[in-house]
Amino acid sequence: MRLLLIRHGQTPSNVAGALDTARPGAGLTALGHAQAAAIPDVLGTERLDGLHASVLTRTQLTAQPLAAARGLDIVVREGLEEISAGAFEMQSHAEAVHAYIESGLRWAGGDLHHSVDGGETGAAFFDRFDAAIAEIADTNDAAAVVSHGAAIRVWASTRAVNVASEEAVQRRLMNTGMCVLEGDPDSGWLLQRWHEEPLGGIELEDRFAQDVTGEPEEADAVIAEDSRR
Ligand SMILES: O=C(O)[C@H](O)COP(=O)(O)O
């Protein structure tokens, strides 16, 4: 199947740099709605049998313009939600952000027992995300899935057999960025495309936002800079 994993549009938490991973989570900013509105034109005539979103409000809002343009229902699925920040929920300080990013890096390196304090393990994350994707693959040859920055980066970089996981997991994935994979749960997945910027173009990127799951390397660089002071 062809799987389009699209990160949701910008939220106030993405602007503030807060680890917002609980339900129902934030809605979209005005820019987030504009990013979502740009998606249908950019996807053009790309085949889509289904449109899926996580249980968090921001992915469903992001999927709405595409659903309207294609006449598709948004199927809300458990398992596609953001990686839990545990005890760091809604925190934006450097240690919290570092621990959250570091966790995904460790999972990509195979340390699946690790979790942030109070959060889920890598094993639990992959179990639920794999299960959701397997359900989608059962009934769709081509699907768009609107999910989250850390979840998409970690899952795509680890499940794609043609990339080095620990490098790919650190790539940028801005709001409404997209990873395209082809394959299936049995034969495996190939990464076809990693579109870092918003699908609607660089002019829909907010250069001043503290988007911690969109830019893991930049967030870590800021942390390193802070710790030298
Ligand atoms: O940590 C964040 O940046 C978010 O609050 C969680 O990731 P998301 O914005 O991609 O859902």
Short mmCIF file of C-alpha atoms and ligand atoms in Angstrom, two decimals:
data_model
loop_
_atom_site.label_atom_id
_atom_site.label_comp_id
_atom_site.label_asym_id
_atom_site.label_seq_id
_atom_site.Cartn_x
_atom_site.Cartn_y
_atom_site.Cartn_z
CA MET A 1 0.00 0.00 0.00
CA ARG A 2 0.95 3.66 -0.27
CA LEU A 3 0.88 5.35 3.14
CA LEU A 4 0.92 9.14 3.55
CA LEU A 5 1.76 10.09 7.13
CA ILE A 6 0.95 13.78 7.56
CA ARG A 7 1.72 15.77 10.69
CA HIS A 8 -1.14 17.97 11.91
CA GLY A 9 -1.23 21.76 11.52
CA GLN A 10 0.25 24.17 14.04
CA THR A 11 -1.21 24.36 17.56
CA PRO A 12 -0.64 26.95 20.30
CA SER A 13 1.49 24.33 22.08
CA ASN A 14 3.76 24.06 19.03
CA VAL A 15 4.24 27.83 19.17
CA ALA A 16 5.05 27.74 22.89
CA GLY A 17 7.24 24.62 22.75
CA ALA A 18 5.06 22.70 25.21
CA LEU A 19 4.95 18.89 25.23
CA ASP A 20 1.21 18.58 24.57
CA THR A 21 0.45 14.87 24.15
CA ALA A 22 -2.66 14.15 26.28
CA ARG A 23 -6.29 13.93 25.11
CA PRO A 24 -7.99 15.89 23.64
CA GLY A 25 -5.05 18.29 23.19
CA ALA A 26 -4.96 21.72 21.60
CA GLY A 27 -6.81 22.96 18.55
CA LEU A 28 -5.11 24.70 15.61
CA THR A 29 -3.77 28.23 15.34
CA ALA A 30 -4.83 30.40 12.38
CA LEU A 31 -1.62 29.28 10.65
CA GLY A 32 -2.48 25.66 11.48
CA HIS A 33 -5.84 26.03 9.71
CA ALA A 34 -4.09 27.62 6.71
CA GLN A 35 -1.61 24.73 6.61
CA ALA A 36 -4.50 22.26 6.67
CA ALA A 37 -6.40 24.16 3.98
CA ALA A 38 -3.39 23.90 1.64
CA ILE A 39 -3.22 20.11 1.78
CA PRO A 40 -5.92 19.16 -0.79
CA ASP A 41 -4.40 21.18 -3.64
CA VAL A 42 -0.90 19.91 -2.93
CA LEU A 43 -2.01 16.28 -2.91
CA GLY A 44 -3.78 16.94 -6.21
CA THR A 45 -4.91 13.70 -7.76
CA GLU A 46 -2.90 11.46 -5.42
CA ARG A 47 -5.00 8.33 -4.96
CA LEU A 48 -6.59 8.02 -1.51
CA ASP A 49 -8.93 5.22 -0.45
CA GLY A 50 -9.12 6.35 3.15
CA LEU A 51 -8.39 9.25 5.47
CA HIS A 52 -7.48 8.52 9.07
CA ALA A 53 -6.73 10.69 12.09
CA SER A 54 -5.66 10.20 15.69
CA VAL A 55 -7.98 10.66 18.66
CA LEU A 56 -6.44 14.09 19.34
CA THR A 57 -8.46 17.08 18.14
CA ARG A 58 -5.66 18.69 16.10
CA THR A 59 -5.32 15.83 13.63
CA GLN A 60 -9.06 15.70 12.97
CA LEU A 61 -9.17 19.47 12.37
CA THR A 62 -6.22 19.15 10.00
CA ALA A 63 -7.92 16.35 8.05
CA GLN A 64 -11.16 18.30 7.53
CA PRO A 65 -10.26 20.25 4.36
CA LEU A 66 -8.92 17.09 2.69
CA ALA A 67 -12.02 15.14 3.74
CA ALA A 68 -14.26 17.82 2.24
CA ALA A 69 -12.27 18.02 -1.00
CA ARG A 70 -12.25 14.24 -1.52
CA GLY A 71 -15.68 13.40 -0.10
CA LEU A 72 -14.02 11.06 2.42
CA ASP A 73 -15.02 10.41 6.03
CA ILE A 74 -12.33 10.94 8.64
CA VAL A 75 -11.80 7.63 10.40
CA VAL A 76 -10.59 8.34 13.95
CA ARG A 77 -8.32 5.54 15.15
CA GLU A 78 -6.86 4.67 18.51
CA GLY A 79 -3.13 4.06 18.32
CA LEU A 80 -2.17 7.00 16.07
CA GLU A 81 -1.89 9.51 18.91
CA GLU A 82 1.30 11.33 19.93
CA ILE A 83 3.98 9.63 22.04
CA SER A 84 3.19 10.31 25.67
CA ALA A 85 5.29 12.90 27.47
CA GLY A 86 4.34 11.31 30.83
CA ALA A 87 5.36 13.46 33.78
CA PHE A 88 6.59 16.14 31.35
CA GLU A 89 3.12 16.79 29.92
CA MET A 90 2.76 20.48 28.94
CA GLN A 91 6.31 21.20 30.10
CA SER A 92 8.56 23.31 27.89
CA HIS A 93 11.78 23.46 29.88
CA ALA A 94 15.02 22.15 28.41
CA GLU A 95 15.33 18.99 30.52
CA ALA A 96 11.79 17.88 29.64
CA VAL A 97 12.27 18.50 25.92
CA HIS A 98 15.64 16.76 25.93
CA ALA A 99 14.26 13.70 27.76
CA TYR A 100 11.38 13.46 25.28
CA ILE A 101 13.58 13.71 22.19
CA GLU A 102 16.20 11.39 23.68
CA SER A 103 13.51 8.77 24.27
CA GLY A 104 12.63 8.56 20.56
CA LEU A 105 16.32 8.36 19.69
CA ARG A 106 16.79 5.45 22.10
CA TRP A 107 13.78 3.62 20.64
CA ALA A 108 15.15 4.10 17.13
CA GLY A 109 18.37 2.55 18.41
CA GLY A 110 16.50 -0.49 19.72
CA ASP A 111 16.14 0.37 23.42
CA LEU A 112 12.40 -0.38 23.52
CA HIS A 113 12.13 -0.74 27.30
CA HIS A 114 12.98 2.89 27.87
CA SER A 115 10.28 5.44 28.72
CA VAL A 116 10.25 8.99 30.01
CA ASP A 117 9.06 9.24 33.60
CA GLY A 118 5.39 8.24 33.59
CA GLY A 119 5.32 7.77 29.81
CA GLU A 120 4.93 4.74 27.55
CA THR A 121 7.76 2.39 26.58
CA GLY A 122 8.97 2.05 23.01
CA ALA A 123 7.47 -1.44 22.92
CA ALA A 124 4.05 -0.07 23.89
CA PHE A 125 4.27 2.73 21.33
CA PHE A 126 5.22 0.42 18.45
CA ASP A 127 2.53 -2.10 19.46
CA ARG A 128 -0.27 0.44 19.24
CA PHE A 129 0.99 2.36 16.18
CA ASP A 130 1.77 -0.87 14.27
CA ALA A 131 -1.71 -2.19 15.09
CA ALA A 132 -3.40 0.96 13.81
CA ILE A 133 -1.37 0.92 10.58
CA ALA A 134 -2.06 -2.80 10.10
CA GLU A 135 -5.81 -2.15 10.32
CA ILE A 136 -5.48 0.63 7.74
CA ALA A 137 -3.37 -1.57 5.45
CA ASP A 138 -6.04 -4.28 5.63
CA THR A 139 -8.63 -2.09 3.96
CA ASN A 140 -6.74 0.58 1.99
CA ASP A 141 -4.31 0.45 -0.94
CA ALA A 142 -3.61 4.14 -0.53
CA ALA A 143 -4.35 6.13 2.62
CA ALA A 144 -3.59 9.42 4.31
CA VAL A 145 -3.03 9.29 8.06
CA VAL A 146 -2.90 12.53 10.02
CA SER A 147 -0.79 11.97 13.11
CA HIS A 148 1.95 13.67 15.13
CA GLY A 149 5.55 14.86 14.91
CA ALA A 150 7.31 12.49 17.28
CA ALA A 151 5.06 9.52 16.44
CA ILE A 152 5.61 9.84 12.67
CA ARG A 153 9.35 10.50 12.96
CA VAL A 154 9.93 7.55 15.28
CA TRP A 155 7.65 5.09 13.49
CA ALA A 156 8.68 5.94 9.91
CA SER A 157 12.40 6.06 10.64
CA THR A 158 12.29 2.75 12.47
CA ARG A 159 9.91 0.81 10.23
CA ALA A 160 11.36 1.96 6.88
CA VAL A 161 14.02 -0.62 5.97
CA ASN A 162 15.84 1.71 3.56
CA VAL A 163 16.93 4.40 6.06
CA ALA A 164 19.33 4.58 9.01
CA SER A 165 16.87 4.87 11.90
CA GLU A 166 18.99 6.89 14.29
CA GLU A 167 19.69 9.53 11.63
CA ALA A 168 16.20 9.65 10.17
CA VAL A 169 14.54 10.01 13.57
CA GLN A 170 16.27 13.39 13.95
CA ARG A 171 14.99 14.82 10.68
CA ARG A 172 12.69 17.82 10.73
CA LEU A 173 8.98 17.32 10.27
CA MET A 174 7.23 20.66 10.46
CA ASN A 175 3.47 21.04 10.88
CA THR A 176 1.80 19.43 7.83
CA GLY A 177 5.09 17.87 6.77
CA MET A 178 4.71 14.36 5.38
CA CYS A 179 6.43 10.97 5.16
CA VAL A 180 5.38 8.67 2.31
CA LEU A 181 6.00 4.93 2.66
CA GLU A 182 5.18 1.99 0.42
CA GLY A 183 4.85 -1.58 1.54
CA ASP A 184 2.79 -3.42 4.09
CA PRO A 185 3.12 -4.79 7.61
CA ASP A 186 4.18 -8.26 6.38
CA SER A 187 6.75 -7.44 3.70
CA GLY A 188 7.96 -4.22 5.34
CA TRP A 189 8.03 -0.54 4.41
CA LEU A 190 10.16 1.60 2.11
CA LEU A 191 10.42 5.33 2.68
CA GLN A 192 9.64 7.09 -0.61
CA ARG A 193 9.66 10.67 0.51
CA TRP A 194 10.29 12.75 3.63
CA HIS A 195 8.75 16.17 3.06
CA GLU A 196 10.07 18.27 5.95
CA GLU A 197 8.27 21.54 5.31
CA PRO A 198 4.53 22.21 5.41
CA LEU A 199 2.94 20.65 2.33
CA GLY A 200 1.64 24.06 1.32
CA GLY A 201 5.18 25.45 1.11
CA ILE A 202 7.85 27.18 3.12
CA GLU A 203 5.74 30.33 3.40
CA LEU A 204 3.44 28.33 5.71
CA GLU A 205 6.32 27.58 8.09
CA ASP A 206 6.55 29.56 11.34
CA ARG A 207 10.25 30.26 11.84
CA PHE A 208 9.67 31.78 15.28
CA ALA A 209 7.70 28.90 16.83
CA GLN A 210 9.40 26.72 19.47
CA ASP A 211 8.28 23.55 17.73
CA VAL A 212 10.06 20.83 19.69
CA THR A 213 8.79 17.72 17.94
CA GLY A 214 9.15 19.32 14.50
CA GLU A 215 12.82 20.20 14.86
CA PRO A 216 14.50 17.75 17.24
CA GLU A 217 18.07 18.71 16.30
CA GLU A 218 17.37 22.40 16.64
CA ALA A 219 15.66 21.87 20.00
CA ASP A 220 18.67 19.90 21.21
CA ALA A 221 21.04 22.60 19.95
CA VAL A 222 19.13 25.21 21.96
CA ILE A 223 19.32 22.94 25.01
CA ALA A 224 23.09 22.52 24.56
CA GLU A 225 23.46 26.29 24.21
CA ASP A 226 21.40 26.86 27.39
CA SER A 227 23.46 24.39 29.39
CA ARG A 228 26.70 26.20 28.48
CA ARG A 229 25.41 29.43 30.04
O1 LIG B 1 5.73 18.24 21.75
C1 LIG B 1 5.14 18.84 20.85
O2 LIG B 1 5.67 19.62 20.05
C2 LIG B 1 3.72 18.60 20.68
O3 LIG B 1 3.01 19.13 21.69
C3 LIG B 1 3.45 17.14 20.46
O4 LIG B 1 3.78 16.82 19.15
P1 LIG B 1 2.78 17.20 17.99
O5 LIG B 1 2.64 18.66 18.02
O6 LIG B 1 3.40 16.76 16.71
O7 LIG B 1 1.52 16.48 18.28
#
